Amino acid sequence: MSETTYGIGEGPAARVSLSLPEGTAEAIRSRVGKREFSAFIAAAVERELRGEILDEYLADYEQRQGPLSAESQQTARRVFDEAFAEGGEWPAAS
C-alpha cells in the first residue's frame, strides 16, 4: 500500500496537541468563537508555511541570480499567490 502525500491545506483532519499562551487562545476565541478555533489556527499555519516556502524560493533565486529589488519581491509574491490560487495546489508537506 502506498502512503498518500497531501499538499498544504489538503487531506483529512489530523488531531494534534497545541499549546498557546492563554492570552493568545482567549484572543482567538473572542475573535472567531470556540467552534472556529481550529479553522483559525489551520489557516494561520497554512499562511505561515506558504510564506516560508516563498521565502525559501526567493532566497534560492537570489543566491543563483543576485539580489531582487523590493518591488520585484512584491511582484514575485503576488505572482506566486496567483499561480497557486489558480491551480489550487500547494507543495506537499515534507
Tab-separated table of C-alpha atoms in Angstrom:
chain	number	residue	atom	x	y	z
A	1	MET	CA	0.000	0.000	0.000
A	2	SER	CA	1.367	3.451	-0.903
A	3	GLU	CA	1.364	6.354	1.516
A	4	THR	CA	-0.663	9.341	0.318
A	5	THR	CA	1.083	12.711	0.326
A	6	TYR	CA	-1.080	15.781	0.794
A	7	GLY	CA	-0.398	19.374	-0.148
A	8	ILE	CA	-0.782	22.212	2.339
A	9	GLY	CA	-4.449	22.542	3.261
A	10	GLU	CA	-5.363	19.113	1.853
A	11	GLY	CA	-6.256	15.761	3.383
A	12	PRO	CA	-8.327	14.623	6.307
A	13	ALA	CA	-8.156	16.472	9.598
A	14	ALA	CA	-5.485	15.222	11.973
A	15	ARG	CA	-5.882	15.706	15.694
A	16	VAL	CA	-2.811	17.393	17.200
A	17	SER	CA	-1.989	18.871	20.567
A	18	LEU	CA	-1.200	22.580	20.619
A	19	SER	CA	-0.063	24.786	23.477
A	20	LEU	CA	-0.641	28.532	23.299
A	21	PRO	CA	-0.347	31.296	25.839
A	22	GLU	CA	-3.783	31.715	27.451
A	23	GLY	CA	-3.994	35.325	26.310
A	24	THR	CA	-3.490	34.254	22.692
A	25	ALA	CA	-6.093	31.498	22.992
A	26	GLU	CA	-8.596	33.913	24.535
A	27	ALA	CA	-7.965	36.486	21.800
A	28	ILE	CA	-8.664	33.841	19.151
A	29	ARG	CA	-11.836	32.632	20.909
A	30	SER	CA	-13.131	36.194	21.278
A	31	ARG	CA	-12.478	36.878	17.592
A	32	VAL	CA	-13.825	33.684	15.996
A	33	GLY	CA	-15.629	31.765	18.742
A	34	LYS	CA	-14.904	28.345	20.163
A	35	ARG	CA	-16.312	26.427	17.174
A	36	GLU	CA	-13.998	28.102	14.640
A	37	PHE	CA	-10.856	27.971	16.772
A	38	SER	CA	-9.262	25.047	14.885
A	39	ALA	CA	-10.086	26.534	11.475
A	40	PHE	CA	-8.480	29.825	12.504
A	41	ILE	CA	-5.298	28.066	13.669
A	42	ALA	CA	-5.176	25.916	10.497
A	43	ALA	CA	-5.500	28.988	8.241
A	44	ALA	CA	-2.782	30.844	10.172
A	45	VAL	CA	-0.394	27.889	9.994
A	46	GLU	CA	-1.066	27.429	6.264
A	47	ARG	CA	-0.288	31.122	5.619
A	48	GLU	CA	2.951	30.789	7.567
A	49	LEU	CA	4.008	27.652	5.684
A	50	ARG	CA	3.261	29.250	2.328
A	51	GLY	CA	5.232	32.325	3.323
A	52	GLU	CA	8.203	30.204	4.346
A	53	ILE	CA	8.084	28.276	1.060
A	54	LEU	CA	8.118	31.537	-0.887
A	55	ASP	CA	10.944	32.932	1.260
A	56	GLU	CA	12.982	29.776	0.541
A	57	TYR	CA	12.295	30.109	-3.186
A	58	LEU	CA	13.294	33.791	-3.221
A	59	ALA	CA	16.478	33.085	-1.228
A	60	ASP	CA	17.419	30.330	-3.681
A	61	TYR	CA	16.687	32.594	-6.644
A	62	GLU	CA	18.771	35.433	-5.190
A	63	GLN	CA	21.644	33.045	-4.482
A	64	ARG	CA	21.636	31.984	-8.135
A	65	GLN	CA	20.729	35.279	-9.831
A	66	GLY	CA	21.599	38.065	-7.411
A	67	PRO	CA	19.530	40.387	-5.225
A	68	LEU	CA	15.955	41.338	-6.105
A	69	SER	CA	14.575	44.817	-5.539
A	70	ALA	CA	11.740	45.257	-3.026
A	71	GLU	CA	9.391	45.832	-5.962
A	72	SER	CA	10.494	42.591	-7.639
A	73	GLN	CA	9.990	40.696	-4.393
A	74	GLN	CA	6.439	42.064	-4.089
A	75	THR	CA	5.738	41.106	-7.693
A	76	ALA	CA	7.100	37.601	-7.073
A	77	ARG	CA	4.864	37.194	-4.009
A	78	ARG	CA	1.801	38.314	-5.976
A	79	VAL	CA	2.594	36.007	-8.912
A	80	PHE	CA	3.306	33.093	-6.559
A	81	ASP	CA	-0.020	33.599	-4.755
A	82	GLU	CA	-1.936	33.906	-8.035
A	83	ALA	CA	-0.290	30.842	-9.583
A	84	PHE	CA	-1.086	28.577	-6.660
A	85	ALA	CA	-4.554	30.040	-6.136
A	86	GLU	CA	-5.457	29.276	-9.763
A	87	GLY	CA	-4.171	25.715	-9.645
A	88	GLY	CA	-5.485	25.153	-6.148
A	89	GLU	CA	-2.333	23.230	-5.285
A	90	TRP	CA	0.470	23.967	-2.885
A	91	PRO	CA	3.596	21.873	-2.460
A	92	ALA	CA	3.201	18.704	-0.432
A	93	ALA	CA	4.181	18.782	3.192
A	94	SER	CA	7.646	17.407	3.742
